[in-house]
Short mmCIF file of C-alpha atoms in Angstrom, two decimals:
data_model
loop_
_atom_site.label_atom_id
_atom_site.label_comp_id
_atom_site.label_asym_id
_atom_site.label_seq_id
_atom_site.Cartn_x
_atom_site.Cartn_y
_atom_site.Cartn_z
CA UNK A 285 43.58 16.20 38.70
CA UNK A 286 42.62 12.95 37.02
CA UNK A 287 44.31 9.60 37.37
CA UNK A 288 45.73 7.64 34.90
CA UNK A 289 42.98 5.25 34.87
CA UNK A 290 40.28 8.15 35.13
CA UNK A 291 41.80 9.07 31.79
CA UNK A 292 41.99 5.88 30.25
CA UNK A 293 39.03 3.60 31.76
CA UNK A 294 40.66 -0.10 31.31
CA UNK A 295 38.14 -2.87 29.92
CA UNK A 296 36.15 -4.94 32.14
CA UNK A 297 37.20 -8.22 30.69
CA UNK A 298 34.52 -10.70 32.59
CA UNK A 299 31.88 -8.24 31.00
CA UNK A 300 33.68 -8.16 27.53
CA UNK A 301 33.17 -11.70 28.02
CA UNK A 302 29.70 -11.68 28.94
CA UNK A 303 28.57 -9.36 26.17
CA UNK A 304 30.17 -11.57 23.47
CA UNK A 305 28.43 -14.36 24.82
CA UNK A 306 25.14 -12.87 24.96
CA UNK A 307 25.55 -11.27 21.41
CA UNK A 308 26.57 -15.02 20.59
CA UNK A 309 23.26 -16.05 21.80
CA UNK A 310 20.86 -13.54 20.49
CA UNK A 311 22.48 -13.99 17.45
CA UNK A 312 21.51 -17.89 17.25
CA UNK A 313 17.95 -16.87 17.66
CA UNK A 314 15.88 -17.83 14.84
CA UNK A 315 11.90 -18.39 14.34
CA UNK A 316 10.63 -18.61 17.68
CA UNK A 317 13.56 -19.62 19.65
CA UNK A 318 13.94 -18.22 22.81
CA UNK A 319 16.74 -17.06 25.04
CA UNK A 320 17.09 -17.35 28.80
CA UNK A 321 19.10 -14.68 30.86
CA UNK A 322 19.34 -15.58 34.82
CA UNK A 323 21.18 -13.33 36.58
CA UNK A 324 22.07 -14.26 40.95
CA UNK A 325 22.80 -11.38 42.32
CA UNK A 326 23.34 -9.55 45.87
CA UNK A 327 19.52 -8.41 45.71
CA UNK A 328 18.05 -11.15 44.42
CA UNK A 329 17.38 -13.19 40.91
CA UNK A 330 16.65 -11.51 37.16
CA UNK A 331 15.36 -12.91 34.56
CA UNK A 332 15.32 -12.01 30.87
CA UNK A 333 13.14 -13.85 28.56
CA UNK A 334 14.25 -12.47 24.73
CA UNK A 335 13.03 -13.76 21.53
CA UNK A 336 12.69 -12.22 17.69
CA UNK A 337 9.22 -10.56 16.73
CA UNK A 338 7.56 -11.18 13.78
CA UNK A 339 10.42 -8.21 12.40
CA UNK A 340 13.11 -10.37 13.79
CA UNK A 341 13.85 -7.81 15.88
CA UNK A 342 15.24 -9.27 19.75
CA UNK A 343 12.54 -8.19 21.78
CA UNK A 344 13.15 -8.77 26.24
CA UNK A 345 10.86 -8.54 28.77
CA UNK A 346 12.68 -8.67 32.23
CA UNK A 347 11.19 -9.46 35.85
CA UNK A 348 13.15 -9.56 39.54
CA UNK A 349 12.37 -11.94 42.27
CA UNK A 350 14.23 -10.45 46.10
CA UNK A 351 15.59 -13.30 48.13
CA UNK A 352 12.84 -12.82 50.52
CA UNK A 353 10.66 -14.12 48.13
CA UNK A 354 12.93 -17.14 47.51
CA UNK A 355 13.56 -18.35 51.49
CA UNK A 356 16.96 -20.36 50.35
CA UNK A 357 14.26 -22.88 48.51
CA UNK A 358 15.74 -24.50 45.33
CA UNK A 359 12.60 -25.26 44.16
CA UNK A 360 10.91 -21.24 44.45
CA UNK A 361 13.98 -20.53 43.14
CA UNK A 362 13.53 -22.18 39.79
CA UNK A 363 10.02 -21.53 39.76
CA UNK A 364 11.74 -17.85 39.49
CA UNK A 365 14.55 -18.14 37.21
CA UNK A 366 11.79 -19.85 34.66
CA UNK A 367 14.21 -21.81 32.92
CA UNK A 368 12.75 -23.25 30.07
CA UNK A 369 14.74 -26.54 28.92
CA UNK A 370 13.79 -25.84 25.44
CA UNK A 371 15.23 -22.60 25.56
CA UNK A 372 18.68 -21.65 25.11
CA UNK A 373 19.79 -20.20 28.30
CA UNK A 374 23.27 -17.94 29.60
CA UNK A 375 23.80 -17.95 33.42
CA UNK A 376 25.50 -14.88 34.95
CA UNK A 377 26.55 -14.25 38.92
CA UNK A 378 27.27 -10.60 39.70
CA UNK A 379 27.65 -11.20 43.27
CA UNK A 380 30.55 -13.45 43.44
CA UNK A 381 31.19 -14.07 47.34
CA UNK A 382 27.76 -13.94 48.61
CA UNK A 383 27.11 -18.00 50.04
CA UNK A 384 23.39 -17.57 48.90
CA UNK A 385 24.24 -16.35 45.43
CA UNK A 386 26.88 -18.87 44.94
CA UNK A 387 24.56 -21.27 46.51
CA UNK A 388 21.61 -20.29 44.45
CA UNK A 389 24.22 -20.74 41.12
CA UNK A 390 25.30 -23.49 41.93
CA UNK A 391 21.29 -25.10 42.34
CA UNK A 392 21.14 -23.58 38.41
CA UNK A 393 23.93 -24.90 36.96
CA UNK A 394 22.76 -28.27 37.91
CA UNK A 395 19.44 -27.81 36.37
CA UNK A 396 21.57 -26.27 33.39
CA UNK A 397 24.83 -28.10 32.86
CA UNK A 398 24.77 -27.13 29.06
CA UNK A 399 24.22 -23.27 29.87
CA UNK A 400 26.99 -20.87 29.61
CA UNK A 401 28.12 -19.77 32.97
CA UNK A 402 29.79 -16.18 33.86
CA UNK A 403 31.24 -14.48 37.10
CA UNK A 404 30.52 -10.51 36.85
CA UNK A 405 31.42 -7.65 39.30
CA UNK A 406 28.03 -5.40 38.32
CA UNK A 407 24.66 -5.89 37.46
CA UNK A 408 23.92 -7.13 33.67
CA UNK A 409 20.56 -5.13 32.67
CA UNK A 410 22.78 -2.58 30.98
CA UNK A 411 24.66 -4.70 29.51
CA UNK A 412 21.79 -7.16 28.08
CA UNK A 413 20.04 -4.02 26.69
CA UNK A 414 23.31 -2.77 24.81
CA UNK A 415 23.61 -6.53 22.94
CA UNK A 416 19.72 -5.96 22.33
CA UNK A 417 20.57 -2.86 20.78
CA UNK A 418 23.56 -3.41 18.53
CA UNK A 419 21.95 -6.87 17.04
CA UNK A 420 22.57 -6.80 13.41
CA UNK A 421 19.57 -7.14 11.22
CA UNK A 422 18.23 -10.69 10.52
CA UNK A 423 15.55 -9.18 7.58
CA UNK A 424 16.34 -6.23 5.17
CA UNK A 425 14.15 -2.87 5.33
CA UNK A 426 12.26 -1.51 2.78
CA UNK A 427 11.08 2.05 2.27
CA UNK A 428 7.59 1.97 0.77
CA UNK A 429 7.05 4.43 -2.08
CA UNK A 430 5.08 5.23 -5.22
CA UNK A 431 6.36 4.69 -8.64
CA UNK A 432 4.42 6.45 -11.69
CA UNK A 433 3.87 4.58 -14.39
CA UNK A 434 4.29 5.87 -18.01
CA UNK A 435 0.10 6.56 -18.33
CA UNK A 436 -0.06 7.99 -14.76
CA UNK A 437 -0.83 5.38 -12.82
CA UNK A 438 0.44 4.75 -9.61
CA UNK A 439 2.31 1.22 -8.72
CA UNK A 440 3.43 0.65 -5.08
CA UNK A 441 6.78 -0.31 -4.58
CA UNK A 442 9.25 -0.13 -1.94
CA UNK A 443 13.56 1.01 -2.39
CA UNK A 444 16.16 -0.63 0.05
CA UNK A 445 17.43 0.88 3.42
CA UNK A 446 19.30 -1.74 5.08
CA UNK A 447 20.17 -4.70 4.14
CA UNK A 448 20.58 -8.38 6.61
CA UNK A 449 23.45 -7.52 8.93
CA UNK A 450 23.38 -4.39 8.70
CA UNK A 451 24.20 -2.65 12.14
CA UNK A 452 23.12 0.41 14.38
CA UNK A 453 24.85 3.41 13.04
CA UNK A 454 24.22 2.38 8.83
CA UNK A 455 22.81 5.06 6.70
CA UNK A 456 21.10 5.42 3.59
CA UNK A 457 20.59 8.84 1.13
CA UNK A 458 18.22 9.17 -1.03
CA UNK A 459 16.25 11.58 -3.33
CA UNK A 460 12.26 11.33 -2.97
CA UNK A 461 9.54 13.42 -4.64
CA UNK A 462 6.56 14.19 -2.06
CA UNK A 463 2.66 15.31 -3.18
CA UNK A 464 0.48 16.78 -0.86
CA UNK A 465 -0.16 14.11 1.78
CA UNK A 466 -3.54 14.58 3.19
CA UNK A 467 -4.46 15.52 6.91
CA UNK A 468 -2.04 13.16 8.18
CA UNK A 469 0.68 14.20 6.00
CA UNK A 470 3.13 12.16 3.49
CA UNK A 471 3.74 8.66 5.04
CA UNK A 472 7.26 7.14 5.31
CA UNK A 473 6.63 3.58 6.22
CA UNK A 474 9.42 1.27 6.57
CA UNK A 475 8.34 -2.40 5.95
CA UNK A 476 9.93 -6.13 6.43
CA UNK A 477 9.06 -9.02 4.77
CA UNK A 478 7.50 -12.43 5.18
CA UNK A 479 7.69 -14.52 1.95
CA UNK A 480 6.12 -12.14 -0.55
CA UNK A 481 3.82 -9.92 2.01
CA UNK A 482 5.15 -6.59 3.56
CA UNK A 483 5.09 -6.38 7.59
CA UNK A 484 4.76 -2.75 8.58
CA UNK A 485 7.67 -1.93 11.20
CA UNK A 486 7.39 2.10 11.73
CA UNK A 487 5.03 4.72 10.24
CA UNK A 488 6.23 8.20 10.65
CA UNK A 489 4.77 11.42 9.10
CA UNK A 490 4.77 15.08 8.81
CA UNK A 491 2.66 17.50 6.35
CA UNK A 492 5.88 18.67 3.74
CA UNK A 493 5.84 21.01 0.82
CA UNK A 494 5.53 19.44 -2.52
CA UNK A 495 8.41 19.10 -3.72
CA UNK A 496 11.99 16.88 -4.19
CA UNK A 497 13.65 15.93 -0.76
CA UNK A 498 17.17 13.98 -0.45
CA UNK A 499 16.62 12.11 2.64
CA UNK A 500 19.23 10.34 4.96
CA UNK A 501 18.14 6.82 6.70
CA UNK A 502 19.67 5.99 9.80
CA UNK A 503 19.41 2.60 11.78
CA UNK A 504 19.23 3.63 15.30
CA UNK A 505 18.71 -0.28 16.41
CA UNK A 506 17.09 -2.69 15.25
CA UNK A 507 13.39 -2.02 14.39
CA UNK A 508 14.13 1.87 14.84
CA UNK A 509 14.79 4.37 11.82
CA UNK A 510 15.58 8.12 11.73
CA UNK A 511 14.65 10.10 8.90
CA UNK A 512 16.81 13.38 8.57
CA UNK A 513 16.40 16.12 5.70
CA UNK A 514 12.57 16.66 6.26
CA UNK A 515 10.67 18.30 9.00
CA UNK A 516 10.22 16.52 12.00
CA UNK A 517 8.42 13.50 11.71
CA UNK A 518 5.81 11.80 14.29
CA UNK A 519 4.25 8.74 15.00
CA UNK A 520 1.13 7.87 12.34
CA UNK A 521 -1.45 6.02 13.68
CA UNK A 522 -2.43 4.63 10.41
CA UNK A 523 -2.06 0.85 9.38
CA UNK A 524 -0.88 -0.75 6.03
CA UNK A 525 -4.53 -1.16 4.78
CA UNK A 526 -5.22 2.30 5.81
CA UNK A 527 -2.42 3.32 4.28
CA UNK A 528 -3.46 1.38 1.09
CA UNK A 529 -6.67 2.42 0.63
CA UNK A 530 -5.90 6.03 0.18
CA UNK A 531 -3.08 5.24 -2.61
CA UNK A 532 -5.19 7.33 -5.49
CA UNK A 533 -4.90 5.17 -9.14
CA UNK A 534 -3.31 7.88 -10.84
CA UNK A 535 -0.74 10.78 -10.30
CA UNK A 536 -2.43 14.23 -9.91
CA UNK A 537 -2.74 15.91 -13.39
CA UNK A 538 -0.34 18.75 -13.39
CA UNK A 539 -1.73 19.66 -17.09
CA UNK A 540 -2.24 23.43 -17.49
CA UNK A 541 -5.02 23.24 -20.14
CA UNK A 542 -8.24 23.10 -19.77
CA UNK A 543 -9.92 19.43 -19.47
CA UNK A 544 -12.44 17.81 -21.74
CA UNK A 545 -14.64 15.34 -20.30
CA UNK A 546 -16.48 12.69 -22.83
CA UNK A 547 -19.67 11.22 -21.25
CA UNK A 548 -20.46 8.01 -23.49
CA UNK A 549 -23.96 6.62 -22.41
CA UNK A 550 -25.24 3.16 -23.58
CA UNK A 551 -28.57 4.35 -24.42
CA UNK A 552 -30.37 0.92 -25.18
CA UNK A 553 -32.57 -1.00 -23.04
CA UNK A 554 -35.31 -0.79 -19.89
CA UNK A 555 -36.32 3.38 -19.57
CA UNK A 556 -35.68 3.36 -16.26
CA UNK A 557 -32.11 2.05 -16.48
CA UNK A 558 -31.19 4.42 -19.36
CA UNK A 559 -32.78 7.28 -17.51
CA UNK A 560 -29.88 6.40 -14.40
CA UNK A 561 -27.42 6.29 -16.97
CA UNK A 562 -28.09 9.75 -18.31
CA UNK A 563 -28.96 10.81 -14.43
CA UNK A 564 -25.05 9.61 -13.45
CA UNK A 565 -23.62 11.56 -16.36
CA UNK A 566 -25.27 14.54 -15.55
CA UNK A 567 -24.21 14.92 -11.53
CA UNK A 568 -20.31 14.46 -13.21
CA UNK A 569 -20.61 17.42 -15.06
CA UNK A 570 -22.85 19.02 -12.26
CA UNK A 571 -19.64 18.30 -10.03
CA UNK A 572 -17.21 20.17 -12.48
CA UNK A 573 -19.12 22.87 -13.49
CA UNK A 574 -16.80 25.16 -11.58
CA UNK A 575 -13.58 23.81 -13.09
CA UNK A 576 -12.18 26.67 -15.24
CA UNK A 577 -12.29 26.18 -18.54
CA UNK A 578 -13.88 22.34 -19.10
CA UNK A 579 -15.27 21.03 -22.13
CA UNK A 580 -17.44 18.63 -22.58
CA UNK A 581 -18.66 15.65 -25.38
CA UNK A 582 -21.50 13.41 -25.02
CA UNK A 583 -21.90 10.47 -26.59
CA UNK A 584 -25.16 7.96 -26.84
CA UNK A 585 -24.92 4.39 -28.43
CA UNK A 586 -27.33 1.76 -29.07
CA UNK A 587 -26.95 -2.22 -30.00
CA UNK A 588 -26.53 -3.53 -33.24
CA UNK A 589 -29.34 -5.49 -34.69
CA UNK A 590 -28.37 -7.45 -37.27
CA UNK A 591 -31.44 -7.40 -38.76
CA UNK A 592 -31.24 -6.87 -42.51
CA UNK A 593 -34.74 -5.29 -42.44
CA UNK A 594 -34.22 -2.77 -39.98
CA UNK A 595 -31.40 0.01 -40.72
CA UNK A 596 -28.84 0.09 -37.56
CA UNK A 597 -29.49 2.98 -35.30
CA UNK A 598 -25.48 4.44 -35.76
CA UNK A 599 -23.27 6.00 -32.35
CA UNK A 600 -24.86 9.54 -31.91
CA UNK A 601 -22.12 12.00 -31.06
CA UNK A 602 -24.74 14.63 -29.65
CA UNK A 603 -22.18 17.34 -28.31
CA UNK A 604 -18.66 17.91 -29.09
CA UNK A 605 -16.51 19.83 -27.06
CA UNK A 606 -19.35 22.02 -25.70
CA UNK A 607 -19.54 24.26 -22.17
CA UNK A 608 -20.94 22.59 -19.32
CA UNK A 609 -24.38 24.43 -19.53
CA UNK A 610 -24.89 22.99 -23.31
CA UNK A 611 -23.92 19.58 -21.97
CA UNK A 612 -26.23 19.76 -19.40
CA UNK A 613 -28.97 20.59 -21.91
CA UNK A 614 -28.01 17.86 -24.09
CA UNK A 615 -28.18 15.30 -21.41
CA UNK A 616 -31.93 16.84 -20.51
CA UNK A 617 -32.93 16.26 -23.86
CA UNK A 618 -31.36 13.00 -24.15
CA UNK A 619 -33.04 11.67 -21.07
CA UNK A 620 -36.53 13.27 -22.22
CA UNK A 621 -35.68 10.91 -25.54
CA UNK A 622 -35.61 7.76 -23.53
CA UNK A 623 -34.09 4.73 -24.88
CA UNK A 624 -33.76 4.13 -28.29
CA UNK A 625 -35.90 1.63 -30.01
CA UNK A 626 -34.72 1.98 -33.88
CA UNK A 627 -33.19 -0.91 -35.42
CA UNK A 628 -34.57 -3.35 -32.18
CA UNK A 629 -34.71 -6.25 -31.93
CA UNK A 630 -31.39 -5.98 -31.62
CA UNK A 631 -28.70 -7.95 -30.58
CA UNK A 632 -29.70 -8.83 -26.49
CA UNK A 633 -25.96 -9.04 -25.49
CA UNK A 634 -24.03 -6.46 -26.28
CA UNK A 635 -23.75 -2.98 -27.22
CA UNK A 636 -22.02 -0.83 -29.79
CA UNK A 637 -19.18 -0.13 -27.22
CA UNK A 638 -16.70 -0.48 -30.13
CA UNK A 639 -17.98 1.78 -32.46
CA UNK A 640 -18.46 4.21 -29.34
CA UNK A 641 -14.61 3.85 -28.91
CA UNK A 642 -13.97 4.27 -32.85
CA UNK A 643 -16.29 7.75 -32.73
CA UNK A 644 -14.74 8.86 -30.01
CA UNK A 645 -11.30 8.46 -31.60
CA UNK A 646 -12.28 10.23 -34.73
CA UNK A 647 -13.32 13.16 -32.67
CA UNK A 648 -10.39 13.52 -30.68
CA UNK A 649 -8.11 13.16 -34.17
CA UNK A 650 -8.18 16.87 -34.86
CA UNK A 651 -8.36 18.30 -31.55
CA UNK A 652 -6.15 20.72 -29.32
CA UNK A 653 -3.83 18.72 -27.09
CA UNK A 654 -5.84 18.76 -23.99
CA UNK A 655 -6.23 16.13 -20.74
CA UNK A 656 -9.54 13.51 -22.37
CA UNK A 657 -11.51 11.93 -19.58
CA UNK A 658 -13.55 8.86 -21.15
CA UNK A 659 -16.31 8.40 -18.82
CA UNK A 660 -18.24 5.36 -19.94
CA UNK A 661 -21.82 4.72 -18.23
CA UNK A 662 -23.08 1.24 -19.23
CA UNK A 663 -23.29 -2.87 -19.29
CA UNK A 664 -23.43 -4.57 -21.55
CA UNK A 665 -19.45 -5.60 -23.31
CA UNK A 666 -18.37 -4.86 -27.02
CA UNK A 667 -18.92 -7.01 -29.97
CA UNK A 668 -15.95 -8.64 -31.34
CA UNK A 669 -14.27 -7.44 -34.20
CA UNK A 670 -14.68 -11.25 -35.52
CA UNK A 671 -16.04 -14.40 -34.75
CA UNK A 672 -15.06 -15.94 -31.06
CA UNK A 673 -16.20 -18.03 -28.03
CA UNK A 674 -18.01 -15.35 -26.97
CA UNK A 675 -20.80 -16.09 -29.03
CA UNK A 676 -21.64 -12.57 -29.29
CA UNK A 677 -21.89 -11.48 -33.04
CA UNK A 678 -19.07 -9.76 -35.05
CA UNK A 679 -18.98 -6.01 -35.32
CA UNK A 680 -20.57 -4.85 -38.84
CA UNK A 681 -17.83 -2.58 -39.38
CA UNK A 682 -14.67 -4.79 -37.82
CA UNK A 683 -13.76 -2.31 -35.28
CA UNK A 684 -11.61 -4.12 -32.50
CA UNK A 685 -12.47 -2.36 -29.65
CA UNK A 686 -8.86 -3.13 -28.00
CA UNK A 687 -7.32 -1.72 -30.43
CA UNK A 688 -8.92 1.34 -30.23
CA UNK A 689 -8.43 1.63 -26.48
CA UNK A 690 -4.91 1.08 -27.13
CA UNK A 691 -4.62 3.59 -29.16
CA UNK A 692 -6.73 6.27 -27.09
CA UNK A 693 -4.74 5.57 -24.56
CA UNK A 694 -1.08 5.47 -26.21
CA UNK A 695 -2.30 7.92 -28.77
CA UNK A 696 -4.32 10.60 -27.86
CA UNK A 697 -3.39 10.33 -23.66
CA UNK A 698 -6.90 9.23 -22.99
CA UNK A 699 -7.48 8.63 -19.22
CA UNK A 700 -10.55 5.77 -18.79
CA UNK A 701 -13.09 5.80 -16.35
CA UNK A 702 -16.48 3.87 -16.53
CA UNK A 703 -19.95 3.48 -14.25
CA UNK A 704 -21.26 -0.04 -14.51
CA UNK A 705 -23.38 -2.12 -12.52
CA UNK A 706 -21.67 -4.45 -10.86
CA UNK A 707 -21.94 -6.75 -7.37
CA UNK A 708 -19.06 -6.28 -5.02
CA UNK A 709 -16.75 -9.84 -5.55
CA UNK A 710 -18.09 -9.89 -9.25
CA UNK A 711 -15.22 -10.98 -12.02
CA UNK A 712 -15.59 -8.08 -14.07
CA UNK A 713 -15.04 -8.30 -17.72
CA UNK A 714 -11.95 -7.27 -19.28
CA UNK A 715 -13.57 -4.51 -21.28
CA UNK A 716 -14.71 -2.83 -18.18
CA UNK A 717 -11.27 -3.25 -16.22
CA UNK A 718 -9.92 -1.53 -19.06
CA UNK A 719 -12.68 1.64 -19.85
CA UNK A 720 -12.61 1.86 -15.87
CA UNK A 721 -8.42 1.92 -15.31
CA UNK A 722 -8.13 5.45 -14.11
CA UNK A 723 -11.67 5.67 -11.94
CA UNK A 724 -14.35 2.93 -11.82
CA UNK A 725 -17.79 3.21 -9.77
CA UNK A 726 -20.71 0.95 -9.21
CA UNK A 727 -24.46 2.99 -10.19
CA UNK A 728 -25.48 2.16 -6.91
CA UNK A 729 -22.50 3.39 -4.69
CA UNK A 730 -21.34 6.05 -7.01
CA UNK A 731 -18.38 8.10 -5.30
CA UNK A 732 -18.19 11.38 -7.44
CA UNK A 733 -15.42 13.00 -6.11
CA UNK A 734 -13.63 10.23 -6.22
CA UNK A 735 -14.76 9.17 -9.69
CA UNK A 736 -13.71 12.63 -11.20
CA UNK A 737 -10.26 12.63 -9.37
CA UNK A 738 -9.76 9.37 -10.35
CA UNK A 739 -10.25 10.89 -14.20
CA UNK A 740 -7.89 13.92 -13.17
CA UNK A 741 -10.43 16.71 -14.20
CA UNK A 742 -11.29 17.79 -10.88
CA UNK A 743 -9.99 21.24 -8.88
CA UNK A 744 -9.48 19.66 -5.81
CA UNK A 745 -6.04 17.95 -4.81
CA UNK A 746 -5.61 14.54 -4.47
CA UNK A 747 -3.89 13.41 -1.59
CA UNK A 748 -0.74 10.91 -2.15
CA UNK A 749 0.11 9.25 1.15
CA UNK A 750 3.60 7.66 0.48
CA UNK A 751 6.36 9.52 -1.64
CA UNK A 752 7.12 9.51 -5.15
CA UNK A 753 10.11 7.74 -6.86
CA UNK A 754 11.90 7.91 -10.71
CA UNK A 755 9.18 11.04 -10.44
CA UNK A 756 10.50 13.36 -13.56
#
């Protein structure tokens, strides 16, 4: 048989007080403030040292001195309590009656006039780790995701969980699109922030299906989430630039045709440098000679010369839409040619890039709706369509080569990836940013697998490592 108070446990009001004035106190922690718990008690003195991590989540360690340790000395005991006098600071007795602990309070409360004081029956660890615990949130969290843009890119983002204040007990649904994930699986990484940076709280992951997910967020305590609606999920030991580096630049292709890969080769200058050009086109289509179905163009151009002697060698379109074994023989042939040497001198700084791009789109004007890899192996950057501070001479036939990429891109759904020798740190021209968007390698650390996924004409899945949002 219970009694009345068994049923109905009445309120401990000195620890009602207590908690309200600790939750005061963590709550006027900002930066890196720190708070000061000392608790007398019949065993001894506690101390809690709490302060905000770079999360601004309260963060405690706690340590316990015996009273054998302290031999009724006012000055060990201080040396125990650690009380900072730049610290804010809450002294609690929860041994009311004992001389020593009163005695030992008292010896505080004169080093502390300013510090809250509080009589309780118990012992406060409990207690301080419960105010710990139901803190509200001094800095929103984020969810990091992927958003695809309109040409298949991928743009990191993040969506809201919680906002400032929220509390323990606050959830959040949502509906997320997951790719494969990799060996470690799809990544849900909830993030803080500092200024403009993201500050990795949690990873957790798990290896999930693809496929669309609504997903419930729930703030456990501060700096703890739960994810619920997806397998279970464990601790990743991957960090944010981990994380970052294996964020592919596009979205998988989920076409269903069969891919055509255009190899354009700048086929002007030293015969050992052209040779590598035609080399690096050939172990691409090496790589995907086993994807079902590929086609494949190649493409040679020269420099202009701007000699009115000498007839212009024109952009050689040397295959169109042949199998990979006909490409390969092309590019044998083409290397056998060596560089071209009609129409030189020509012009020393630049190549015919832009009527590459304006031959390219020709081809592609009456062809089957298909995914179009531009692979572009070269150096040297386009002539203008007019005069400019370049100083590199006008295009003969006007062609803007922006334009054109423009519209291969907006137009015919051209995906752009380029080879080009380039030094690590380099400021690389805007031409080559743009013919390298989708997959861009250097000749001499030339990542092939990662090249052709980056193009999205290779077999093999790419792995996406956060999920997918606004993902029709």
């Amino acid at each position: 048989m219970t009694t009345p108070s068994e049923a109905h446990p009445v309120p401990n009001p000195d620890n009602d007080l207590l908690r309200k004035a600790l939750a005061k106190a963590v709550a006027g922690l900002t930066g890196s403030g720190r708070l000061d718990v000392v608790e007398v008690a019949a065993d001894g003195v506690t101390s809690f040292k709490i302060m905000r991590d770079d999360h601004g989540v309260p963060r405690g360690r706690r340590w316990h001195t015996p009273w054998s340790d302290l031999a009724q000395d006012r000055e060990a005991l201080l040396r125990a309590a650690d009380v900072d006098p730049d610290d804010d600071t809450v002294l609690v007795c929860s041994s009311p009656g004992s001389s020593r602990a009163d005695q030992a309070f008292e010896w505080l409360r004169a080093t502390r006039p300013d510090a809250p004081t509080l009589r309780v029956d118990d012992s406060i660890a409990a207690l301080v780790t419960e105010v710990l615990g139901a803190d509200p949130l001094t800095r929103s969290y984020d969810l990091v995701v992927l958003r695809p843009r309109t040409d298949g890119t991928l743009e990191l983002a993040t969506v809201p969980l919680f906002p400032v204040q929220a509390r323990p007990g606050a959830t959040t649904t949502m509906t997320l699109h997951c790719e494969r994930g990799g060996p470690n699986g799809t990544a849900f990484a909830v993030v803080t922030w500092q200024g403009h940076d993201p500050l990795l709280l949690s990873v957790q992951s798990a290896a999930l299906p693809p496929g669309s997910y609504e997903i419930t967020a729930e703030l456990r305590r501060p700096g703890r989430v739960r994810f619920s609606g997806l397998p279970t999920l464990s601790g990743d030991p991957r960090g944010w630039a981990e994380l970052i580096a294996e964020v592919p630049a596009r979205l998988p292709s989920r076409a269903t045709g069969p891919g055509h890969l255009i190899c354009a080769i700048e086929v002007c200058g030293a015969e050992p440098k052209v040779a590598e050009r035609v080399g690096r086109a050939r172990q691409v289509v090496s790589t995907l000679s086993n994807l079902p179905g590929l086609s494949v163009s190649v493409v040679a151009y020269g420099a202009h010369s701007f000699d009115r002697s000498v007839k212009d060698h024109r952009v050689e379109v040397r295959a169109w839409r042949v199998d990979v074994s006909t490409a390969q023989s092309v590019l044998d042939e083409l290397e056998e040619r060596g560089p071209i040497t009609q129409g030189y001198p020509y012009h020393p700084h630049a190549a015919q890039l832009e009527d590459m791009l304006a031959a390219v789109d020709r081809g592609l004007a009456g062809d089957p709706a298909s995914p179009v890899a531009l692979l572009t192996i070269g150096d040297r950057p386009p002539h203008p369509p007019k005069i400019d501070n370049s100083r590199v001479l006008p295009c003969p036939s006007r062609h803007d080569w922006r334009a054109v990429v423009a519209h291969l891109e907006q137009s015919r759904n051209v995906v752009f990836g380029a080879v080009v020798d380039y030094q690590v740190g380099d400021k690389l021209p805007r031409v080559w940013q743009l013919l390298g968007s989708a997959a861009l390698a250097n000749f001499d650390a030339l990542d092939i697998r990662g090249l052709t996924s980056g193009l999205g004409l290779t077999s093999d899945a790419v792995p996406v490592p956060f999920p997918l949002i606004d993902v029709e």
